[in-house]
Amino acid sequence: MKAKNEEKVICQRFEQSYKELKKQQKISRLAIANQLGTYSHVIGKYMKETLPSMSFLYNYCKLYNVDPAYLFGLTDNVFLETKEQTTIIQSQKTIRQ
């Protein structure tokens, strides 16, 4: 399925999230493809022109802690907060009070 204008946002955001993963975890397209049961060239197509399935996006977000809202252009935070980050935020609020 070729991506339409709105769907291109998902492809672009998918590519951006991959770049962030690559920077942080030094992960490759091949590693992602192997983890998600597809091929490296398919991952490349998802970044450029082909809309990934909802099942693929769900598994990608779950496996790599990517915020689904980011992929749909609803937030600028690529990754979901972890419990560790939440604890730090809460302790900082406690200190300020």
N, CA, C and O atoms as a GROMACS GRO file, in nm:
protein
  388
    1MET      N    1   0.085  -0.118   0.000
    1MET     CA    2   0.000   0.000   0.000
    1MET      C    3   0.089   0.125   0.000
    1MET      O    4   0.169   0.143   0.092
    2LYS      N    5   0.076   0.207  -0.098
    2LYS     CA    6   0.152   0.332  -0.106
    2LYS      C    7   0.094   0.433  -0.008
    2LYS      O    8  -0.028   0.441   0.011
    3ALA      N    9   0.181   0.509   0.054
    3ALA     CA   10   0.136   0.606   0.155
    3ALA      C   11   0.079   0.731   0.089
    3ALA      O   12   0.136   0.781  -0.008
    4LYS      N   13  -0.032   0.780   0.142
    4LYS     CA   14  -0.090   0.906   0.098
    4LYS      C   15  -0.034   1.017   0.185
    4LYS      O   16   0.049   0.990   0.273
    5ASN      N   17  -0.075   1.141   0.163
    5ASN     CA   18  -0.018   1.255   0.235
    5ASN      C   19  -0.017   1.236   0.386
    5ASN      O   20   0.088   1.252   0.449
    6GLU      N   21  -0.131   1.203   0.446
    6GLU     CA   22  -0.138   1.186   0.590
    6GLU      C   23  -0.053   1.067   0.635
    6GLU      O   24   0.009   1.070   0.741
    7GLU      N   25  -0.051   0.963   0.553
    7GLU     CA   26   0.021   0.842   0.587
    7GLU      C   27   0.173   0.862   0.576
    7GLU      O   28   0.250   0.790   0.640
    8LYS      N   29   0.214   0.960   0.497
    8LYS     CA   30   0.357   0.989   0.485
    8LYS      C   31   0.415   1.036   0.617
    8LYS      O   32   0.533   1.015   0.645
    9VAL      N   33   0.331   1.100   0.699
    9VAL     CA   34   0.375   1.143   0.832
    9VAL      C   35   0.422   1.022   0.912
    9VAL      O   36   0.526   1.027   0.978
   10ILE      N   37   0.346   0.913   0.906
   10ILE     CA   38   0.382   0.792   0.978
   10ILE      C   39   0.514   0.737   0.927
   10ILE      O   40   0.600   0.698   1.006
   11CYS      N   41   0.532   0.733   0.796
   11CYS     CA   42   0.657   0.684   0.738
   11CYS      C   43   0.775   0.771   0.781
   11CYS      O   44   0.881   0.720   0.818
   12GLN      N   45   0.757   0.902   0.777
   12GLN     CA   46   0.864   0.994   0.817
   12GLN      C   47   0.895   0.980   0.965
   12GLN      O   48   1.012   0.978   1.004
   13ARG      N   49   0.792   0.970   1.048
   13ARG     CA   50   0.812   0.956   1.192
   13ARG      C   51   0.875   0.820   1.224
   13ARG      O   52   0.956   0.809   1.317
   14PHE      N   53   0.838   0.717   1.149
   14PHE     CA   54   0.900   0.586   1.167
   14PHE      C   55   1.050   0.596   1.139
   14PHE      O   56   1.132   0.543   1.214
   15GLU      N   57   1.084   0.664   1.031
   15GLU     CA   58   1.225   0.682   0.996
   15GLU      C   59   1.299   0.760   1.105
   15GLU      O   60   1.411   0.724   1.142
   16GLN      N   61   1.238   0.866   1.156
   16GLN     CA   62   1.300   0.946   1.262
   16GLN      C   63   1.321   0.862   1.388
   16GLN      O   64   1.425   0.870   1.452
   17SER      N   65   1.221   0.783   1.423
   17SER     CA   66   1.235   0.700   1.543
   17SER      C   67   1.346   0.596   1.525
   17SER      O   68   1.419   0.567   1.619
   18TYR      N   69   1.358   0.542   1.404
   18TYR     CA   70   1.467   0.449   1.375
   18TYR      C   71   1.603   0.517   1.393
   18TYR      O   72   1.695   0.459   1.451
   19LYS      N   73   1.615   0.640   1.344
   19LYS     CA   74   1.742   0.714   1.357
   19LYS      C   75   1.778   0.736   1.504
   19LYS      O   76   1.894   0.728   1.542
   20GLU      N   77   1.676   0.766   1.586
   20GLU     CA   78   1.700   0.784   1.730
   20GLU      C   79   1.743   0.653   1.794
   20GLU      O   80   1.834   0.650   1.877
   21LEU      N   81   1.677   0.544   1.756
   21LEU     CA   82   1.716   0.413   1.808
   21LEU      C   83   1.859   0.378   1.768
   21LEU      O   84   1.937   0.326   1.847
   22LYS      N   85   1.891   0.409   1.644
   22LYS     CA   86   2.025   0.379   1.593
   22LYS      C   87   2.131   0.457   1.672
   22LYS      O   88   2.237   0.403   1.704
   23LYS      N   89   2.101   0.584   1.704
   23LYS     CA   90   2.194   0.665   1.782
   23LYS      C   91   2.210   0.611   1.924
   23LYS      O   92   2.321   0.598   1.975
   24GLN      N   93   2.099   0.580   1.987
   24GLN     CA   94   2.100   0.541   2.128
   24GLN      C   95   2.146   0.398   2.149
   24GLN      O   96   2.224   0.369   2.240
   25GLN      N   97   2.098   0.308   2.066
   25GLN     CA   98   2.124   0.166   2.088
   25GLN      C   99   2.216   0.103   1.983
   25GLN      O  100   2.246  -0.016   1.990
   26LYS      N  101   2.259   0.183   1.888
   26LYS     CA  102   2.344   0.133   1.779
   26LYS      C  103   2.282   0.008   1.715
   26LYS      O  104   2.348  -0.095   1.698
   27ILE      N  105   2.155   0.020   1.681
   27ILE     CA  106   2.079  -0.090   1.623
   27ILE      C  107   2.067  -0.071   1.472
   27ILE      O  108   2.064   0.042   1.423
   28SER      N  109   2.060  -0.180   1.399
   28SER     CA  110   2.052  -0.172   1.253
   28SER      C  111   1.912  -0.209   1.204
   28SER      O  112   1.831  -0.263   1.279
   29ARG      N  113   1.887  -0.179   1.078
   29ARG     CA  114   1.760  -0.219   1.016
   29ARG      C  115   1.747  -0.371   1.018
   29ARG      O  116   1.638  -0.424   1.039
   30LEU      N  117   1.858  -0.439   0.995
   30LEU     CA  118   1.855  -0.585   0.994
   30LEU      C  119   1.814  -0.640   1.131
   30LEU      O  120   1.737  -0.735   1.139
   31ALA      N  121   1.866  -0.581   1.238
   31ALA     CA  122   1.831  -0.626   1.372
   31ALA      C  123   1.682  -0.605   1.400
   31ALA      O  124   1.616  -0.692   1.456
   32ILE      N  125   1.631  -0.490   1.361
   32ILE     CA  126   1.488  -0.462   1.379
   32ILE      C  127   1.406  -0.560   1.296
   32ILE      O  128   1.307  -0.616   1.345
   33ALA      N  129   1.446  -0.580   1.172
   33ALA     CA  130   1.374  -0.673   1.084
   33ALA      C  131   1.371  -0.814   1.144
   33ALA      O  132   1.267  -0.880   1.144
   34ASN      N  133   1.485  -0.860   1.194
   34ASN     CA  134   1.491  -0.993   1.254
   34ASN      C  135   1.401  -1.003   1.376
   34ASN      O  136   1.332  -1.103   1.395
   35GLN      N  137   1.401  -0.900   1.460
   35GLN     CA  138   1.318  -0.900   1.580
   35GLN      C  139   1.168  -0.901   1.546
   35GLN      O  140   1.088  -0.960   1.618
   36LEU      N  141   1.132  -0.836   1.435
   36LEU     CA  142   0.991  -0.822   1.400
   36LEU      C  143   0.946  -0.916   1.287
   36LEU      O  144   0.835  -0.904   1.237
   37GLY      N  145   1.033  -1.007   1.249
   37GLY     CA  146   0.994  -1.110   1.153
   37GLY      C  147   0.975  -1.061   1.011
   37GLY      O  148   0.883  -1.106   0.941
   38THR      N  149   1.060  -0.970   0.966
   38THR     CA  150   1.052  -0.921   0.828
   38THR      C  151   1.193  -0.907   0.773
   38THR      O  152   1.288  -0.962   0.829
   39TYR      N  153   1.207  -0.834   0.664
   39TYR     CA  154   1.336  -0.816   0.598
   39TYR      C  155   1.382  -0.672   0.607
   39TYR      O  156   1.301  -0.580   0.622
   40SER      N  157   1.512  -0.652   0.599
   40SER     CA  158   1.572  -0.519   0.608
   40SER      C  159   1.518  -0.425   0.501
   40SER      O  160   1.490  -0.308   0.529
   41HIS      N  161   1.502  -0.474   0.378
   41HIS     CA  162   1.453  -0.387   0.270
   41HIS      C  163   1.308  -0.344   0.295
   41HIS      O  164   1.267  -0.237   0.249
   42VAL      N  165   1.232  -0.425   0.367
   42VAL     CA  166   1.094  -0.388   0.400
   42VAL      C  167   1.095  -0.271   0.500
   42VAL      O  168   1.014  -0.179   0.489
   43ILE      N  169   1.186  -0.277   0.595
   43ILE     CA  170   1.201  -0.166   0.691
   43ILE      C  171   1.234  -0.038   0.614
   43ILE      O  172   1.180   0.068   0.646
   44GLY      N  173   1.321  -0.048   0.515
   44GLY     CA  174   1.355   0.068   0.432
   44GLY      C  175   1.234   0.123   0.357
   44GLY      O  176   1.218   0.244   0.346
   45LYS      N  177   1.150   0.035   0.307
   45LYS     CA  178   1.028   0.079   0.238
   45LYS      C  179   0.933   0.150   0.333
   45LYS      O  180   0.868   0.248   0.296
   46TYR      N  181   0.925   0.100   0.457
   46TYR     CA  182   0.839   0.165   0.556
   46TYR      C  183   0.886   0.308   0.585
   46TYR      O  184   0.805   0.394   0.619
   47MET      N  185   1.014   0.331   0.572
   47MET     CA  186   1.068   0.465   0.598
   47MET      C  187   1.041   0.561   0.483
   47MET      O  188   1.044   0.683   0.502
   48LYS      N  189   1.016   0.509   0.367
   48LYS     CA  190   1.006   0.596   0.249
   48LYS      C  191   0.867   0.603   0.187
   48LYS      O  192   0.817   0.713   0.160
   49GLU      N  193   0.803   0.489   0.165
   49GLU     CA  194   0.684   0.492   0.080
   49GLU      C  195   0.570   0.400   0.120
   49GLU      O  196   0.455   0.425   0.083
   50THR      N  197   0.598   0.296   0.193
   50THR     CA  198   0.496   0.197   0.222
   50THR      C  199   0.450   0.208   0.367
   50THR      O  200   0.532   0.205   0.458
   51LEU      N  201   0.322   0.222   0.387
   51LEU     CA  202   0.266   0.233   0.522
   51LEU      C  203   0.277   0.099   0.593
   51LEU      O  204   0.227  -0.002   0.543
   52PRO      N  205   0.342   0.096   0.710
   52PRO     CA  206   0.349  -0.030   0.786
   52PRO      C  207   0.210  -0.070   0.837
   52PRO      O  208   0.123   0.015   0.856
   53SER      N  209   0.191  -0.197   0.859
   53SER     CA  210   0.064  -0.244   0.915
   53SER      C  211   0.055  -0.200   1.061
   53SER      O  212   0.156  -0.171   1.125
   54MET      N  213  -0.066  -0.194   1.113
   54MET     CA  214  -0.086  -0.156   1.253
   54MET      C  215  -0.021  -0.259   1.345
   54MET      O  216   0.032  -0.224   1.450
   55SER      N  217  -0.026  -0.383   1.306
   55SER     CA  218   0.036  -0.490   1.385
   55SER      C  219   0.188  -0.469   1.394
   55SER      O  220   0.247  -0.485   1.501
   56PHE      N  221   0.250  -0.435   1.282
   56PHE     CA  222   0.393  -0.408   1.281
   56PHE      C  223   0.426  -0.289   1.371
   56PHE      O  224   0.518  -0.296   1.453
   57LEU      N  225   0.349  -0.180   1.356
   57LEU     CA  226   0.375  -0.060   1.438
   57LEU      C  227   0.356  -0.090   1.587
   57LEU      O  228   0.435  -0.044   1.670
   58TYR      N  229   0.254  -0.165   1.619
   58TYR     CA  230   0.230  -0.202   1.759
   58TYR      C  231   0.350  -0.276   1.816
   58TYR      O  232   0.401  -0.242   1.923
   59ASN      N  233   0.395  -0.378   1.744
   59ASN     CA  234   0.509  -0.458   1.791
   59ASN      C  235   0.638  -0.377   1.796
   59ASN      O  236   0.718  -0.394   1.888
   60TYR      N  237   0.658  -0.290   1.700
   60TYR     CA  238   0.776  -0.202   1.698
   60TYR      C  239   0.776  -0.110   1.820
   60TYR      O  240   0.877  -0.098   1.889
   61CYS      N  241   0.664  -0.046   1.846
   61CYS     CA  242   0.654   0.045   1.961
   61CYS      C  243   0.674  -0.029   2.092
   61CYS      O  244   0.745   0.019   2.180
   62LYS      N  245   0.613  -0.145   2.103
   62LYS     CA  246   0.623  -0.223   2.226
   62LYS      C  247   0.767  -0.272   2.249
   62LYS      O  248   0.818  -0.264   2.361
   63LEU      N  249   0.830  -0.320   2.146
   63LEU     CA  250   0.965  -0.376   2.157
   63LEU      C  251   1.070  -0.270   2.186
   63LEU      O  252   1.163  -0.294   2.263
   64TYR      N  253   1.057  -0.153   2.124
   64TYR     CA  254   1.160  -0.050   2.135
   64TYR      C  255   1.117   0.072   2.218
   64TYR      O  256   1.186   0.174   2.217
   65ASN      N  257   1.004   0.062   2.288
   65ASN     CA  258   0.957   0.168   2.378
   65ASN      C  259   0.930   0.300   2.305
   65ASN      O  260   0.946   0.408   2.362
   66VAL      N  261   0.890   0.290   2.178
   66VAL     CA  262   0.858   0.409   2.098
   66VAL      C  263   0.714   0.450   2.131
   66VAL      O  264   0.625   0.365   2.139
   67ASP      N  265   0.693   0.578   2.148
   67ASP     CA  266   0.560   0.630   2.178
   67ASP      C  267   0.475   0.626   2.049
   67ASP      O  268   0.510   0.693   1.952
   68PRO      N  269   0.367   0.551   2.048
   68PRO     CA  270   0.281   0.546   1.927
   68PRO      C  271   0.230   0.684   1.888
   68PRO      O  272   0.211   0.712   1.769
   69ALA      N  273   0.207   0.770   1.985
   69ALA     CA  274   0.160   0.907   1.956
   69ALA      C  275   0.263   0.982   1.873
   69ALA      O  276   0.227   1.067   1.792
   70TYR      N  277   0.391   0.951   1.891
   70TYR     CA  278   0.496   1.014   1.810
   70TYR      C  279   0.481   0.975   1.664
   70TYR      O  280   0.491   1.060   1.576
   71LEU      N  281   0.456   0.848   1.639
   71LEU     CA  282   0.444   0.801   1.501
   71LEU      C  283   0.327   0.866   1.427
   71LEU      O  284   0.331   0.881   1.305
   72PHE      N  285   0.225   0.904   1.502
   72PHE     CA  286   0.108   0.968   1.441
   72PHE      C  287   0.116   1.120   1.444
   72PHE      O  288   0.020   1.188   1.408
   73GLY      N  289   0.229   1.174   1.488
   73GLY     CA  290   0.248   1.318   1.487
   73GLY      C  291   0.178   1.392   1.600
   73GLY      O  292   0.152   1.512   1.588
   74LEU      N  293   0.146   1.323   1.708
   74LEU     CA  294   0.073   1.384   1.818
   74LEU      C  295   0.162   1.434   1.932
   74LEU      O  296   0.116   1.507   2.020
   75THR      N  297   0.288   1.393   1.931
   75THR     CA  298   0.383   1.436   2.032
   75THR      C  299   0.522   1.443   1.970
   75THR      O  300   0.547   1.384   1.864
   76ASP      N  301   0.610   1.515   2.034
   76ASP     CA  302   0.748   1.523   1.984
   76ASP      C  303   0.842   1.432   2.061
   76ASP      O  304   0.961   1.425   2.030
   77ASN      N  305   0.790   1.362   2.161
   77ASN     CA  306   0.872   1.267   2.238
   77ASN      C  307   0.874   1.133   2.167
   77ASN      O  308   0.770   1.068   2.153
   78VAL      N  309   0.991   1.092   2.123
   78VAL     CA  310   1.002   0.968   2.047
   78VAL      C  311   0.974   0.847   2.136
   78VAL      O  312   0.905   0.754   2.095
   79PHE      N  313   1.028   0.850   2.256
   79PHE     CA  314   1.017   0.733   2.344
   79PHE      C  315   0.923   0.759   2.461
   79PHE      O  316   0.907   0.872   2.507
   80LEU      N  317   0.862   0.651   2.508
   80LEU     CA  318   0.777   0.659   2.626
   80LEU      C  319   0.866   0.677   2.749
   80LEU      O  320   0.981   0.633   2.750
   81GLU      N  321   0.812   0.740   2.852
   81GLU     CA  322   0.887   0.752   2.977
   81GLU      C  323   0.896   0.615   3.042
   81GLU      O  324   0.803   0.535   3.038
   82THR      N  325   1.011   0.591   3.102
   82THR     CA  326   1.027   0.467   3.177
   82THR      C  327   0.995   0.495   3.323
   82THR      O  328   0.986   0.611   3.363
   83LYS      N  329   0.979   0.392   3.401
   83LYS     CA  330   0.953   0.409   3.543
   83LYS      C  331   1.067   0.484   3.609
   83LYS      O  332   1.045   0.565   3.699
   84GLU      N  333   1.188   0.458   3.564
   84GLU     CA  334   1.306   0.524   3.620
   84GLU      C  335   1.299   0.675   3.598
   84GLU      O  336   1.327   0.753   3.689
   85GLN      N  337   1.261   0.717   3.476
   85GLN     CA  338   1.249   0.859   3.446
   85GLN      C  339   1.136   0.922   3.528
   85GLN      O  340   1.149   1.034   3.576
   86THR      N  341   1.027   0.849   3.543
   86THR     CA  342   0.915   0.900   3.620
   86THR      C  343   0.954   0.920   3.766
   86THR      O  344   0.916   1.020   3.827
   87THR      N  345   1.030   0.828   3.821
   87THR     CA  346   1.075   0.839   3.959
   87THR      C  347   1.161   0.963   3.978
   87THR      O  348   1.147   1.034   4.077
   88ILE      N  349   1.250   0.989   3.884
   88ILE     CA  350   1.337   1.106   3.891
   88ILE      C  351   1.253   1.233   3.888
   88ILE      O  352   1.279   1.326   3.965
   89ILE      N  353   1.155   1.238   3.802
   89ILE     CA  354   1.068   1.356   3.792
   89ILE      C  355   0.993   1.376   3.924
   89ILE      O  356   0.983   1.489   3.973
   90GLN      N  357   0.940   1.269   3.980
   90GLN     CA  358   0.866   1.280   4.105
   90GLN      C  359   0.956   1.326   4.218
   90GLN      O  360   0.915   1.408   4.300
   91SER      N  361   1.079   1.275   4.224
   91SER     CA  362   1.168   1.315   4.334
   91SER      C  363   1.210   1.460   4.318
   91SER      O  364   1.228   1.529   4.418
   92GLN      N  365   1.224   1.509   4.195
   92GLN     CA  366   1.257   1.649   4.175
   92GLN      C  367   1.143   1.737   4.223
   92GLN      O  368   1.168   1.843   4.281
   93LYS      N  369   1.020   1.697   4.200
   93LYS     CA  370   0.905   1.774   4.246
   93LYS      C  371   0.902   1.776   4.399
   93LYS      O  372   0.870   1.877   4.460
   94THR      N  373   0.935   1.664   4.458
   94THR     CA  374   0.936   1.654   4.603
   94THR      C  375   1.040   1.749   4.662
   94THR      O  376   1.014   1.815   4.762
   95ILE      N  377   1.156   1.755   4.602
   95ILE     CA  378   1.265   1.842   4.650
   95ILE      C  379   1.224   1.988   4.640
   95ILE      O  380   1.257   2.066   4.730
   96ARG      N  381   1.156   2.025   4.537
   96ARG     CA  382   1.116   2.164   4.516
   96ARG      C  383   1.011   2.211   4.615
   96ARG      O  384   1.002   2.330   4.645
   97GLN      N  385   0.933   2.119   4.666
   97GLN     CA  386   0.825   2.157   4.759
   97GLN      C  387   0.883   2.184   4.890
   97GLN      O  388   0.810   2.217   4.984
   0.00000   0.00000   0.00000
